[in-house]
Amino acid sequence: MSAVVGVPTARGPKPTRLGPARIGLYAFAIVSAAFFLMPLYVMIVTSFKTMPEISNGAIFALPRHPTIAPWIQAWSKACIGMDCRGISPGFWNSVQITIPSTILSVLLGALNGYALSFWRVRGSEALFAILLIGAFLPFQVFLYPLLRISNVLGLYGTLPCVILVHIIFGLPVMTLMFRNYYAGLPMELFKAARVDGAGFWRILIEILLPMSGPIGIVAVILQVTGIWNDFLFGLIFAGNDHQPMTVALNTLVSSTFGDKPYNIFMAATLLSGAVPLITYFVSGRWFVRGIAAGAVKG
Amino acid sequence: MRHVRCALMGATFLLGLAALPIGPATTAHAAAPIKIEVMDWFTSSSETAALRELVAKVNAAGGDWQNVTIAGFDQGVAAAQSAAAGGNPPTALQFNGGKQFDDLAERGLLNTIDGVAAEQDWTKVLPPALGASISRDGHYYGVPIDDHGETWMYTSSAAFKKAGVAVPTTWDAFFPAMDKLKAAGITPIAWGGQDWQEFGAFYTVLLSKEGPDLYNAVFRDKKIDAVNSAAFKDAVDTFGKMRAYVDAGSPNRNWNDATAMLIKGTGGVQFMGDFAKGEFTVAHMKEGQDYGCYLGLGANDHYFMMSTDVLIMPKGKGADRIAAQDLLAKVAMSKDAQLAFNNAKGGVPARLDIDSTKLDPCARKGYEALKVPGNQLAGPEMVLSADLMGSLTDVVTRFWSSPTMTSDQFIEKFAAAIKDADD
Amino acid sequence: MSATQPVSDVLAGPGGTTPVSRPRRGRRIAWMPHVALTPSWIIAIVAYLGTMAATVELSFTRSKLLPVFEFVGWHQYVRLFRSDVWLISVGNLLLFGVLYVVGCLVIGSVLAILLDRRMRGEGLLRTIFLYPYALSFIVTGIVWRWILDPTLGIGRSFAAMGLPGLAINWLGSEQLAIYAVVVSGIWQSAGLVMALMLAGLRGVDGEIWKAARVDGIPVWRTYVSIIIPQTWPMVITSIVLLAMSVVKSYDLIVALTNGGPGVSTDVPAKFIIDYLFVRTNVALAMAASTVMLVVVVVVLMPWIYFQYMRKPGGGR
């Protein structure tokens, strides 16, 4: 199972000596890197500047009088409407939304993948097809009726509501991932377990789940970043008390209070991006593998 | 502020409301303070201050105000529904007077406020057009807490002084003055490049340059002939001409950022609703001295185009719901509350029987104009559906941001939007 | 076959591995799998099929704020296609979609090839190219809005550097704003293509390189005519992933331009949300949703069928 393959080492052409072509390559790499880093750089320097410095200085300049005040403001003091608690409530809302949504959708995906790939279930192809189509459709197609349903059920604007919506829309990709992963496992494992008299749940819990680590990590990363970054569902289904951080952020930057404090906006933006960024930096290898490993199968 | 927004709050709330079991609400008199839950989207500093005044008055009269503020409603689609979930809508909801709660009233989801209205003689004290915007078939469904003038023009004294030009009082003098401002390095028109602001500037030009008859014919009566008239084209031309007098930073600018330009003296004039006045007050600027406020420009500068924030009272469970709603309506419409609320928010009282000396100079100017029945005009929100208003806003904002679009194309699209509207 | 079938594969489809015909033990009915799939069936039927049906149904009514089941035939569709704002938003989606997908593919591939050339600091560069993909479109939109701010952003810096020609007011121009959306979108997603293509390049048989060198084929030609064609599955995967975010694009537009100036960056997703919640014309919004539904299904069905639904043995 060591087998979730990462990006293998370069197999491409051997590097030639440091000639003009090589120098050109590095120059290109540096320019590209600068382009990709520029927004992050701008966010960081702006977030440490004072407002006068922002209005009078250049966007790329380093802060002359670095201050962490914008960060404190953004986190716990900036006003979003009448509520002057910064975006920290949004942060905690996002935590409350992301954790259960991730756990439940990954587990449900694993269960589905297992049932679909090891058991012959009547109609499973139809189910699979519906989920697949669902994965590709714009959410607007489902939105309004879903809103009505959540109202009729009295769920609207509650934490369970937005979690449920994340599970619903995470289901297709989670199911796909686990189904294909399990389909790649040797059938003999399953057969042997059946011969031993193991039932549906025992096979899942004792044999498959322990083997699901690699795909599980990828699935968790995908869901954590995806759910954390969600805007639309949080906006529509979470209600006023559970608005996730992305919504709080967008509200903050479009609110109409006096001069626009860009330093606070940038600090708030960085704070909102922190969780997915940290996930990415910490689990970078898995993140890349998750996206990339498909190509090296077989 | 952005009145269109309330529609979205309303929409989402309504979605929630319609799912509720509608039981007969019973009246009961509780000895303890009556809990009054109000959902609103008052979020700017002046709005918040105004709200506090109202809350204090309601609580002093035996209420226990619990506020649910909706923030971020610009895209804040469904937030209002959270309170409606669980089958218990708040005591009252902020809406705008006009067609927005048609659906609600038609379906019998709202309690009427006829009792309080009769007691306080609303029919007499409210401007008729405003009264019409809160009633359906002779029943009142909304408590108007303010009356906003939509078509103000603000000027920055510092900017005009720097340019050495007088504030224009006629349309003929307007563009020459703008040229002078421009030559002095000032942004002549402090422009908020958001669609609703552009729409507002357009109907301000239409009303103040072409007069109320054309405005009414187009907006209230939706007459295609009027849209095709020469006067309408003149308004479009004038509006289009303004494009040359704004700065590069105008797209997407908030209205208060535009007002800030006047305060700093970097912008000359701003066309905006009366709530912009609050920004000057906060900046300790004096009317007449540091800034000017005019109810439009030119010969028609005495017409008061109204819009109003209302509280509507949804049906729902709870024994003292009616009592709470009555209390709220009574206090919110009292002279005291109207005065305190509007002095903080920037509008004028919805009822016309209040001593205007207690208003600030700009508000007094507006209020005195409003008291003359012939000056009262129903604002676009009162007479247009959200759908049509949106389509018309699209036409205006497209025209504004595409210099290649001609006035004739504008007129054609404007007429088409009216014809295509479902109501 | 290896035991690894992660994301890209999952989305591109693993060739022939259809729901596997696993051997059944005896004739005993295994009802537990049915139980296990029940929640998913409920979701599929209620949240997917049911809502789709309701959306289509409502599009034929005159619903405004609340559902009204008074049917008006094709009225909403007629109005929809007479609305030039809708047509503009569809055009924007196509323009954005094509430029964004092509841009991400080209830039991502170039970056992947770059890294494939045994660069020093490959790990660091990979991290730099991919990190924006971890960020939300809201964050992306806000950052780029700030960078492109005409009064305080990059334009002013260019002007200060004596390059006023570069100080273009992207977000203030009807013609250019959509390209600002494209650029920020590419910034966000090009790393994804880079990661996928890099894996694809690394998956190519090393012998090919030896052969190419023996034949004296230049490196760039080897890439263009031999290596890249071999990474076709990765290209497809990239296109699918990118296309999915195009169809769903809403957040980026809202945060960056909010559809403006004018309606020059409006997209169908925003059009629908506006009519649902701001303009309170549910039926029209549902008609627009139905159009999107039909288009996506028509385009996707054959592809999904061939990718996922083919019977085993139809693979490679």
mmCIF file with all atom_site columns, C-alpha atoms in Angstrom, chain C residues 121-209:
data_model
loop_
_atom_site.group_PDB
_atom_site.id
_atom_site.type_symbol
_atom_site.label_atom_id
_atom_site.label_alt_id
_atom_site.label_comp_id
_atom_site.label_asym_id
_atom_site.label_entity_id
_atom_site.label_seq_id
_atom_site.pdbx_PDB_ins_code
_atom_site.Cartn_x
_atom_site.Cartn_y
_atom_site.Cartn_z
_atom_site.occupancy
_atom_site.B_iso_or_equiv
_atom_site.pdbx_formal_charge
_atom_site.auth_seq_id
_atom_site.auth_comp_id
_atom_site.auth_asym_id
_atom_site.auth_atom_id
_atom_site.pdbx_PDB_model_num
ATOM 1  C CA . GLY C 1 121 ? 14.555  24.036 -6.484  1.00 0.00 ? 121 GLY C CA 1
ATOM 2  C CA . GLU C 1 122 ? 11.847  22.099 -8.249  1.00 0.00 ? 122 GLU C CA 1
ATOM 3  C CA . GLY C 1 123 ? 10.015  21.428 -5.020  1.00 0.00 ? 123 GLY C CA 1
ATOM 4  C CA . LEU C 1 124 ? 9.929   25.092 -4.138  1.00 0.00 ? 124 LEU C CA 1
ATOM 5  C CA . LEU C 1 125 ? 8.800   26.153 -7.587  1.00 0.00 ? 125 LEU C CA 1
ATOM 6  C CA . ARG C 1 126 ? 6.078   23.517 -7.582  1.00 0.00 ? 126 ARG C CA 1
ATOM 7  C CA . THR C 1 127 ? 4.855   24.848 -4.272  1.00 0.00 ? 127 THR C CA 1
ATOM 8  C CA . ILE C 1 128 ? 4.847   28.406 -5.600  1.00 0.00 ? 128 ILE C CA 1
ATOM 9  C CA . PHE C 1 129 ? 2.959   27.541 -8.757  1.00 0.00 ? 129 PHE C CA 1
ATOM 10 C CA . LEU C 1 130 ? 0.322   25.503 -7.002  1.00 0.00 ? 130 LEU C CA 1
ATOM 11 C CA . TYR C 1 131 ? -0.434  27.401 -3.806  1.00 0.00 ? 131 TYR C CA 1
ATOM 12 C CA . PRO C 1 132 ? -3.059  29.697 -5.353  1.00 0.00 ? 132 PRO C CA 1
ATOM 13 C CA . TYR C 1 133 ? -5.115  26.612 -6.115  1.00 0.00 ? 133 TYR C CA 1
ATOM 14 C CA . ALA C 1 134 ? -5.557  26.102 -2.388  1.00 0.00 ? 134 ALA C CA 1
ATOM 15 C CA . LEU C 1 135 ? -7.156  29.526 -2.071  1.00 0.00 ? 135 LEU C CA 1
ATOM 16 C CA . SER C 1 136 ? -10.796 30.260 -2.613  1.00 0.00 ? 136 SER C CA 1
ATOM 17 C CA . PHE C 1 137 ? -12.063 32.252 -5.553  1.00 0.00 ? 137 PHE C CA 1
ATOM 18 C CA . ILE C 1 138 ? -13.279 34.852 -3.082  1.00 0.00 ? 138 ILE C CA 1
ATOM 19 C CA . VAL C 1 139 ? -9.754  35.385 -1.810  1.00 0.00 ? 139 VAL C CA 1
ATOM 20 C CA . THR C 1 140 ? -8.454  35.382 -5.379  1.00 0.00 ? 140 THR C CA 1
ATOM 21 C CA . GLY C 1 141 ? -11.010 37.976 -6.424  1.00 0.00 ? 141 GLY C CA 1
ATOM 22 C CA . ILE C 1 142 ? -10.322 40.262 -3.488  1.00 0.00 ? 142 ILE C CA 1
ATOM 23 C CA . VAL C 1 143 ? -6.570  40.174 -3.970  1.00 0.00 ? 143 VAL C CA 1
ATOM 24 C CA . TRP C 1 144 ? -6.734  40.906 -7.658  1.00 0.00 ? 144 TRP C CA 1
ATOM 25 C CA . ARG C 1 145 ? -9.263  43.640 -7.123  1.00 0.00 ? 145 ARG C CA 1
ATOM 26 C CA . TRP C 1 146 ? -6.776  45.279 -4.824  1.00 0.00 ? 146 TRP C CA 1
ATOM 27 C CA . ILE C 1 147 ? -3.861  44.768 -7.185  1.00 0.00 ? 147 ILE C CA 1
ATOM 28 C CA . LEU C 1 148 ? -5.854  46.171 -10.095 1.00 0.00 ? 148 LEU C CA 1
ATOM 29 C CA . ASP C 1 149 ? -7.320  49.047 -8.095  1.00 0.00 ? 149 ASP C CA 1
ATOM 30 C CA . PRO C 1 150 ? -6.958  52.017 -10.441 1.00 0.00 ? 150 PRO C CA 1
ATOM 31 C CA . THR C 1 151 ? -6.047  54.543 -7.781  1.00 0.00 ? 151 THR C CA 1
ATOM 32 C CA . LEU C 1 152 ? -3.906  52.578 -5.362  1.00 0.00 ? 152 LEU C CA 1
ATOM 33 C CA . GLY C 1 153 ? -2.925  49.375 -7.088  1.00 0.00 ? 153 GLY C CA 1
ATOM 34 C CA . ILE C 1 154 ? -0.389  48.246 -9.591  1.00 0.00 ? 154 ILE C CA 1
ATOM 35 C CA . GLY C 1 155 ? -1.417  50.940 -12.078 1.00 0.00 ? 155 GLY C CA 1
ATOM 36 C CA . ARG C 1 156 ? -0.122  53.654 -9.829  1.00 0.00 ? 156 ARG C CA 1
ATOM 37 C CA . SER C 1 157 ? 3.153   51.827 -9.369  1.00 0.00 ? 157 SER C CA 1
ATOM 38 C CA . PHE C 1 158 ? 3.562   51.519 -13.113 1.00 0.00 ? 158 PHE C CA 1
ATOM 39 C CA . ALA C 1 159 ? 2.792   55.190 -13.526 1.00 0.00 ? 159 ALA C CA 1
ATOM 40 C CA . ALA C 1 160 ? 5.318   56.038 -10.824 1.00 0.00 ? 160 ALA C CA 1
ATOM 41 C CA . MET C 1 161 ? 7.900   53.936 -12.613 1.00 0.00 ? 161 MET C CA 1
ATOM 42 C CA . GLY C 1 162 ? 7.360   56.035 -15.693 1.00 0.00 ? 162 GLY C CA 1
ATOM 43 C CA . LEU C 1 163 ? 5.324   53.394 -17.457 1.00 0.00 ? 163 LEU C CA 1
ATOM 44 C CA . PRO C 1 164 ? 1.885   54.977 -17.614 1.00 0.00 ? 164 PRO C CA 1
ATOM 45 C CA . GLY C 1 165 ? 1.213   52.858 -20.689 1.00 0.00 ? 165 GLY C CA 1
ATOM 46 C CA . LEU C 1 166 ? 0.959   49.847 -18.416 1.00 0.00 ? 166 LEU C CA 1
ATOM 47 C CA . ALA C 1 167 ? -1.346  51.603 -16.002 1.00 0.00 ? 167 ALA C CA 1
ATOM 48 C CA . ILE C 1 168 ? -4.483  50.216 -17.560 1.00 0.00 ? 168 ILE C CA 1
ATOM 49 C CA . ASN C 1 169 ? -7.718  50.446 -15.656 1.00 0.00 ? 169 ASN C CA 1
ATOM 50 C CA . TRP C 1 170 ? -8.723  46.832 -16.205 1.00 0.00 ? 170 TRP C CA 1
ATOM 51 C CA . LEU C 1 171 ? -11.642 46.742 -13.842 1.00 0.00 ? 171 LEU C CA 1
ATOM 52 C CA . GLY C 1 172 ? -13.010 50.069 -15.028 1.00 0.00 ? 172 GLY C CA 1
ATOM 53 C CA . SER C 1 173 ? -13.286 49.079 -18.652 1.00 0.00 ? 173 SER C CA 1
ATOM 54 C CA . GLU C 1 174 ? -16.182 47.194 -20.158 1.00 0.00 ? 174 GLU C CA 1
ATOM 55 C CA . GLN C 1 175 ? -13.891 45.619 -22.710 1.00 0.00 ? 175 GLN C CA 1
ATOM 56 C CA . LEU C 1 176 ? -11.061 44.678 -20.384 1.00 0.00 ? 176 LEU C CA 1
ATOM 57 C CA . ALA C 1 177 ? -12.736 43.644 -17.161 1.00 0.00 ? 177 ALA C CA 1
ATOM 58 C CA . ILE C 1 178 ? -13.468 40.146 -18.397 1.00 0.00 ? 178 ILE C CA 1
ATOM 59 C CA . TYR C 1 179 ? -9.768  39.668 -19.109 1.00 0.00 ? 179 TYR C CA 1
ATOM 60 C CA . ALA C 1 180 ? -8.974  40.666 -15.557 1.00 0.00 ? 180 ALA C CA 1
ATOM 61 C CA . VAL C 1 181 ? -11.278 37.852 -14.506 1.00 0.00 ? 181 VAL C CA 1
ATOM 62 C CA . VAL C 1 182 ? -9.449  35.497 -16.861 1.00 0.00 ? 182 VAL C CA 1
ATOM 63 C CA . VAL C 1 183 ? -6.007  36.498 -15.563 1.00 0.00 ? 183 VAL C CA 1
ATOM 64 C CA . SER C 1 184 ? -6.942  36.035 -11.943 1.00 0.00 ? 184 SER C CA 1
ATOM 65 C CA . GLY C 1 185 ? -8.620  32.736 -12.759 1.00 0.00 ? 185 GLY C CA 1
ATOM 66 C CA . ILE C 1 186 ? -5.521  31.512 -14.527 1.00 0.00 ? 186 ILE C CA 1
ATOM 67 C CA . TRP C 1 187 ? -3.382  32.617 -11.638 1.00 0.00 ? 187 TRP C CA 1
ATOM 68 C CA . GLN C 1 188 ? -5.558  30.546 -9.350  1.00 0.00 ? 188 GLN C CA 1
ATOM 69 C CA . SER C 1 189 ? -5.752  27.382 -11.427 1.00 0.00 ? 189 SER C CA 1
ATOM 70 C CA . ALA C 1 190 ? -2.704  27.113 -13.695 1.00 0.00 ? 190 ALA C CA 1
ATOM 71 C CA . GLY C 1 191 ? -0.845  25.301 -10.931 1.00 0.00 ? 191 GLY C CA 1
ATOM 72 C CA . LEU C 1 192 ? -3.397  22.541 -11.065 1.00 0.00 ? 192 LEU C CA 1
ATOM 73 C CA . VAL C 1 193 ? -2.593  21.875 -14.699 1.00 0.00 ? 193 VAL C CA 1
ATOM 74 C CA . MET C 1 194 ? 1.088   22.122 -13.880 1.00 0.00 ? 194 MET C CA 1
ATOM 75 C CA . ALA C 1 195 ? 0.761   19.416 -11.239 1.00 0.00 ? 195 ALA C CA 1
ATOM 76 C CA . LEU C 1 196 ? -1.264  17.145 -13.487 1.00 0.00 ? 196 LEU C CA 1
ATOM 77 C CA . MET C 1 197 ? 0.927   17.628 -16.528 1.00 0.00 ? 197 MET C CA 1
ATOM 78 C CA . LEU C 1 198 ? 4.089   17.160 -14.533 1.00 0.00 ? 198 LEU C CA 1
ATOM 79 C CA . ALA C 1 199 ? 2.828   13.821 -13.372 1.00 0.00 ? 199 ALA C CA 1
ATOM 80 C CA . GLY C 1 200 ? 1.940   13.029 -16.956 1.00 0.00 ? 200 GLY C CA 1
ATOM 81 C CA . LEU C 1 201 ? 5.388   13.977 -18.218 1.00 0.00 ? 201 LEU C CA 1
ATOM 82 C CA . ARG C 1 202 ? 7.039   11.913 -15.548 1.00 0.00 ? 202 ARG C CA 1
ATOM 83 C CA . GLY C 1 203 ? 4.913   8.992  -16.524 1.00 0.00 ? 203 GLY C CA 1
ATOM 84 C CA . VAL C 1 204 ? 6.334   8.940  -20.015 1.00 0.00 ? 204 VAL C CA 1
ATOM 85 C CA . ASP C 1 205 ? 8.726   6.112  -20.715 1.00 0.00 ? 205 ASP C CA 1
ATOM 86 C CA . GLY C 1 206 ? 12.325  7.253  -20.311 1.00 0.00 ? 206 GLY C CA 1
ATOM 87 C CA . GLU C 1 207 ? 13.344  5.208  -23.303 1.00 0.00 ? 207 GLU C CA 1
ATOM 88 C CA . ILE C 1 208 ? 11.574  7.657  -25.534 1.00 0.00 ? 208 ILE C CA 1
ATOM 89 C CA . TRP C 1 209 ? 13.986  10.355 -24.515 1.00 0.00 ? 209 TRP C CA 1
#
